[in-house]
PDB file of C-alpha atoms and ligand atoms in Angstrom:
ATOM      1  CA  MET A   1      15.153 -46.354 -37.409  1.00  0.00           C
ATOM      2  CA  SER A   2      18.090 -43.762 -37.819  1.00  0.00           C
ATOM      3  CA  GLY A   3      19.588 -41.102 -35.713  1.00  0.00           C
ATOM      4  CA  ALA A   4      19.827 -41.196 -31.873  1.00  0.00           C
ATOM      5  CA  GLY A   5      17.189 -42.927 -30.021  1.00  0.00           C
ATOM      6  CA  GLN A   6      16.314 -43.210 -26.459  1.00  0.00           C
ATOM      7  CA  ARG A   7      17.335 -46.478 -24.963  1.00  0.00           C
ATOM      8  CA  ALA A   8      17.331 -48.400 -21.418  1.00  0.00           C
ATOM      9  CA  GLY A   9      19.603 -51.029 -20.221  1.00  0.00           C
ATOM     10  CA  GLY A  10      21.643 -52.443 -17.351  1.00  0.00           C
ATOM     11  CA  CYS A  11      24.255 -54.580 -16.007  1.00  0.00           C
ATOM     12  CA  LEU A  12      24.142 -58.483 -15.318  1.00  0.00           C
ATOM     13  CA  CYS A  13      23.011 -58.019 -11.793  1.00  0.00           C
ATOM     14  CA  GLY A  14      20.657 -55.180 -12.360  1.00  0.00           C
ATOM     15  CA  ALA A  15      22.151 -52.999  -9.771  1.00  0.00           C
ATOM     16  CA  VAL A  16      23.230 -50.274 -12.427  1.00  0.00           C
ATOM     17  CA  ARG A  17      20.638 -49.298 -14.903  1.00  0.00           C
ATOM     18  CA  ILE A  18      21.034 -46.664 -17.716  1.00  0.00           C
ATOM     19  CA  ALA A  19      18.923 -44.617 -20.059  1.00  0.00           C
ATOM     20  CA  ALA A  20      20.313 -42.513 -22.962  1.00  0.00           C
ATOM     21  CA  ALA A  21      19.846 -41.149 -26.374  1.00  0.00           C
ATOM     22  CA  ALA A  22      22.058 -43.685 -28.240  1.00  0.00           C
ATOM     23  CA  ASP A  23      23.713 -43.480 -31.702  1.00  0.00           C
ATOM     24  CA  PRO A  24      22.597 -46.650 -33.778  1.00  0.00           C
ATOM     25  CA  ALA A  25      26.232 -46.830 -35.144  1.00  0.00           C
ATOM     26  CA  VAL A  26      28.315 -49.376 -33.189  1.00  0.00           C
ATOM     27  CA  GLN A  27      32.115 -48.714 -32.733  1.00  0.00           C
ATOM     28  CA  ALA A  28      34.289 -51.817 -32.405  1.00  0.00           C
ATOM     29  CA  CYS A  29      37.607 -51.019 -30.494  1.00  0.00           C
ATOM     30  CA  HIS A  30      40.172 -53.827 -30.944  1.00  0.00           C
ATOM     31  CA  CYS A  31      42.783 -52.237 -28.733  1.00  0.00           C
ATOM     32  CA  VAL A  32      44.403 -54.597 -26.207  1.00  0.00           C
ATOM     33  CA  GLN A  33      43.115 -52.559 -23.340  1.00  0.00           C
ATOM     34  CA  CYS A  34      39.550 -53.513 -24.587  1.00  0.00           C
ATOM     35  CA  GLN A  35      40.270 -56.913 -25.138  1.00  0.00           C
ATOM     36  CA  ARG A  36      41.390 -57.381 -21.723  1.00  0.00           C
ATOM     37  CA  TRP A  37      38.593 -55.342 -20.222  1.00  0.00           C
ATOM     38  CA  THR A  38      35.651 -57.202 -21.968  1.00  0.00           C
ATOM     39  CA  GLY A  39      37.243 -60.442 -21.682  1.00  0.00           C
ATOM     40  CA  GLY A  40      37.296 -61.459 -25.431  1.00  0.00           C
ATOM     41  CA  GLY A  41      37.058 -59.612 -28.824  1.00  0.00           C
ATOM     42  CA  PRO A  42      36.566 -56.154 -29.115  1.00  0.00           C
ATOM     43  CA  LEU A  43      34.662 -53.577 -27.006  1.00  0.00           C
ATOM     44  CA  LEU A  44      31.411 -52.828 -28.850  1.00  0.00           C
ATOM     45  CA  SER A  45      29.922 -49.634 -27.743  1.00  0.00           C
ATOM     46  CA  VAL A  46      27.685 -46.745 -28.850  1.00  0.00           C
ATOM     47  CA  ARG A  47      28.080 -43.300 -28.466  1.00  0.00           C
ATOM     48  CA  VAL A  48      25.445 -41.867 -26.059  1.00  0.00           C
ATOM     49  CA  HIS A  49      24.257 -38.412 -24.957  1.00  0.00           C
ATOM     50  CA  ASP A  50      22.411 -37.330 -21.650  1.00  0.00           C
ATOM     51  CA  LEU A  51      23.461 -40.514 -19.860  1.00  0.00           C
ATOM     52  CA  GLN A  52      21.039 -41.307 -16.747  1.00  0.00           C
ATOM     53  CA  ILE A  53      22.273 -43.702 -14.407  1.00  0.00           C
ATOM     54  CA  THR A  54      20.521 -45.593 -11.494  1.00  0.00           C
ATOM     55  CA  GLY A  55      22.915 -47.277  -9.222  1.00  0.00           C
ATOM     56  CA  GLN A  56      25.723 -44.865  -9.317  1.00  0.00           C
ATOM     57  CA  ASP A  57      27.129 -46.227  -5.649  1.00  0.00           C
ATOM     58  CA  CYS A  58      27.693 -49.508  -7.456  1.00  0.00           C
ATOM     59  CA  ILE A  59      30.051 -48.388 -10.316  1.00  0.00           C
ATOM     60  CA  GLY A  60      33.743 -48.562 -10.089  1.00  0.00           C
ATOM     61  CA  THR A  61      36.157 -46.813 -12.332  1.00  0.00           C
ATOM     62  CA  TYR A  62      39.554 -47.609 -13.741  1.00  0.00           C
ATOM     63  CA  HIS A  63      42.025 -45.434 -15.459  1.00  0.00           C
ATOM     64  CA  ALA A  64      43.994 -47.557 -18.023  1.00  0.00           C
ATOM     65  CA  SER A  65      45.214 -44.563 -19.648  1.00  0.00           C
ATOM     66  CA  THR A  66      45.887 -41.001 -18.567  1.00  0.00           C
ATOM     67  CA  TRP A  67      42.907 -39.643 -20.655  1.00  0.00           C
ATOM     68  CA  GLY A  68      40.349 -42.689 -20.500  1.00  0.00           C
ATOM     69  CA  GLU A  69      38.002 -43.492 -17.729  1.00  0.00           C
ATOM     70  CA  ARG A  70      36.320 -47.280 -17.750  1.00  0.00           C
ATOM     71  CA  ALA A  71      33.213 -47.989 -15.877  1.00  0.00           C
ATOM     72  CA  PHE A  72      32.280 -51.273 -14.217  1.00  0.00           C
ATOM     73  CA  CYS A  73      29.693 -52.682 -11.896  1.00  0.00           C
ATOM     74  CA  LYS A  74      31.171 -53.440  -8.759  1.00  0.00           C
ATOM     75  CA  ILE A  75      28.716 -56.212  -8.034  1.00  0.00           C
ATOM     76  CA  CYS A  76      28.607 -58.417 -11.058  1.00  0.00           C
ATOM     77  CA  GLY A  77      31.775 -56.812 -12.818  1.00  0.00           C
ATOM     78  CA  SER A  78      29.722 -56.007 -15.994  1.00  0.00           C
ATOM     79  CA  THR A  79      31.501 -53.590 -18.579  1.00  0.00           C
ATOM     80  CA  LEU A  80      29.413 -50.239 -18.684  1.00  0.00           C
ATOM     81  CA  TYR A  81      31.090 -47.519 -20.368  1.00  0.00           C
ATOM     82  CA  TRP A  82      34.287 -45.738 -21.622  1.00  0.00           C
ATOM     83  CA  ARG A  83      34.665 -41.931 -21.634  1.00  0.00           C
ATOM     84  CA  MET A  84      37.342 -39.385 -21.753  1.00  0.00           C
ATOM     85  CA  GLN A  85      38.049 -38.204 -18.232  1.00  0.00           C
ATOM     86  CA  GLY A  86      35.919 -35.388 -17.167  1.00  0.00           C
ATOM     87  CA  LYS A  87      33.777 -35.287 -20.461  1.00  0.00           C
ATOM     88  CA  PRO A  88      29.944 -35.873 -20.677  1.00  0.00           C
ATOM     89  CA  VAL A  89      29.909 -37.822 -23.844  1.00  0.00           C
ATOM     90  CA  ALA A  90      30.332 -41.628 -23.135  1.00  0.00           C
ATOM     91  CA  TYR A  91      30.688 -44.884 -25.010  1.00  0.00           C
ATOM     92  CA  VAL A  92      28.073 -47.522 -23.386  1.00  0.00           C
ATOM     93  CA  ALA A  93      28.819 -51.224 -24.044  1.00  0.00           C
ATOM     94  CA  LEU A  94      26.453 -52.554 -26.420  1.00  0.00           C
ATOM     95  CA  GLY A  95      25.284 -55.434 -24.482  1.00  0.00           C
ATOM     96  CA  LEU A  96      23.892 -53.287 -21.677  1.00  0.00           C
ATOM     97  CA  PHE A  97      20.823 -52.311 -24.087  1.00  0.00           C
ATOM     98  CA  ASP A  98      17.581 -54.176 -23.618  1.00  0.00           C
ATOM     99  CA  ASP A  99      16.712 -53.700 -27.301  1.00  0.00           C
ATOM    100  CA  GLN A 100      19.602 -53.844 -29.738  1.00  0.00           C
ATOM    101  CA  SER A 101      17.372 -53.996 -32.945  1.00  0.00           C
ATOM    102  CA  ALA A 102      18.551 -50.636 -34.206  1.00  0.00           C
ATOM    103  CA  PHE A 103      22.051 -51.052 -33.912  1.00  0.00           C
ATOM    104  CA  ALA A 104      24.795 -51.994 -36.367  1.00  0.00           C
ATOM    105  CA  VAL A 105      28.717 -51.979 -36.424  1.00  0.00           C
ATOM    106  CA  ARG A 106      29.857 -49.148 -38.596  1.00  0.00           C
ATOM    107  CA  GLU A 107      33.246 -48.466 -37.376  1.00  0.00           C
ATOM    108  CA  GLU A 108      36.468 -50.375 -36.310  1.00  0.00           C
ATOM    109  CA  ILE A 109      39.296 -48.989 -34.568  1.00  0.00           C
ATOM    110  CA  PHE A 110      42.678 -49.918 -33.684  1.00  0.00           C
ATOM    111  CA  THR A 111      42.383 -52.741 -36.442  1.00  0.00           C
ATOM    112  CA  ASP A 112      46.032 -53.419 -36.358  1.00  0.00           C
ATOM    113  CA  HIS A 113      45.177 -55.183 -33.058  1.00  0.00           C
ATOM    114  CA  ARG A 114      42.249 -57.264 -34.465  1.00  0.00           C
ATOM    115  CA  PRO A 115      43.095 -60.763 -33.356  1.00  0.00           C
ATOM    116  CA  GLY A 116      43.387 -63.222 -36.332  1.00  0.00           C
ATOM    117  CA  TRP A 117      40.494 -65.139 -35.448  1.00  0.00           C
ATOM    118  CA  LEU A 118      38.040 -62.282 -36.089  1.00  0.00           C
ATOM    119  CA  PRO A 119      37.154 -61.165 -39.492  1.00  0.00           C
ATOM    120  CA  PRO A 120      36.283 -57.428 -40.401  1.00  0.00           C
ATOM    121  CA  TRP A 121      32.826 -56.383 -40.280  1.00  0.00           C
ATOM    122  CA  ALA A 122      31.335 -55.794 -43.732  1.00  0.00           C
ATOM    123  CA  GLY A 123      30.420 -52.111 -44.269  1.00  0.00           C
ATOM    124  CA  ALA A 124      32.419 -50.774 -41.185  1.00  0.00           C
ATOM    125  CA  SER A 125      35.157 -48.056 -41.461  1.00  0.00           C
ATOM    126  CA  GLN A 126      38.567 -49.102 -40.507  1.00  0.00           C
ATOM    127  CA  SER A 127      41.248 -47.288 -38.689  1.00  0.00           C
ATOM    128  CA  THR A 128      44.488 -48.123 -37.009  1.00  0.00           C
ATOM    129  CA  GLU A 129      46.095 -47.401 -33.717  1.00  0.00           C
ATOM    130  CA  ALA A 130      48.189 -44.672 -35.368  1.00  0.00           C
ATOM    131  CA  GLU A 131      45.310 -43.033 -37.060  1.00  0.00           C
ATOM    132  CA  GLU A 132      43.263 -43.034 -33.810  1.00  0.00           C
ATOM    133  CA  ILE A 133      46.361 -41.536 -31.536  1.00  0.00           C
ATOM    134  CA  ALA A 134      46.675 -38.773 -34.213  1.00  0.00           C
ATOM    135  CA  LYS A 135      42.866 -38.059 -33.724  1.00  0.00           C
ATOM    136  CA  LEU A 136      43.135 -38.162 -30.010  1.00  0.00           C
ATOM    137  CA  LYS A 137      45.979 -35.663 -29.974  1.00  0.00           C
ATOM    138  CA  SER A 138      44.160 -33.250 -32.142  1.00  0.00           C
ATOM    139  CA  HIS A 139      41.067 -33.613 -29.839  1.00  0.00           C
ATOM    140  CA  LEU A 140      42.993 -33.091 -26.767  1.00  0.00           C
ATOM    141  CA  ALA A 141      44.781 -30.050 -28.290  1.00  0.00           C
ATOM    142  CA  GLY A 142      41.547 -28.669 -29.261  1.00  0.00           C
ATOM    143  CA  ASP A 143      39.782 -29.593 -26.109  1.00  0.00           C
ATOM    144  CA  ALA A 144      36.653 -30.143 -28.034  1.00  0.00           C
ATOM    145  CA  SER A 145      33.786 -32.062 -26.353  1.00  0.00           C
TER     146      SER A 145
HETATM  147 ZN1  LIG B   1      25.791 -55.372 -11.696  1.00  0.00          ZN
HETATM  148 ZN1  LIG B   2      39.839 -50.068 -27.225  1.00  0.00          ZN
END
């Protein structure tokens, strides 16, 4: 399977359920914020469109930076998604999806923060913090979605 596919998933306790058109390409973010947030290793996430959420009342958000928003389940603490504040596109945590058969890690970012115990994924593109910050700055300047 290739291209965006409709996927369903949810948090550990089931209070939050999601459905979205998900990109099969998984992004691994090795930044220190993601390491802390996920409790170990990178944030593995997929870019989604048309994110539908059931259980919105149970979602808490945390702004670890001035541009990003991290969402979690207020009941069970599950990592849910990351997005640019005020933007519709979100990166949903891979582990939420009921069926993960179509996904593969294709991109690693903030690779200069990858812990020594974790080898790179074969076939995944690599970019450093400096490269990602440069992309973010041009993104914010252009205000593209
Ligand atoms: Zn939950
Ligand atoms: Zn990160």
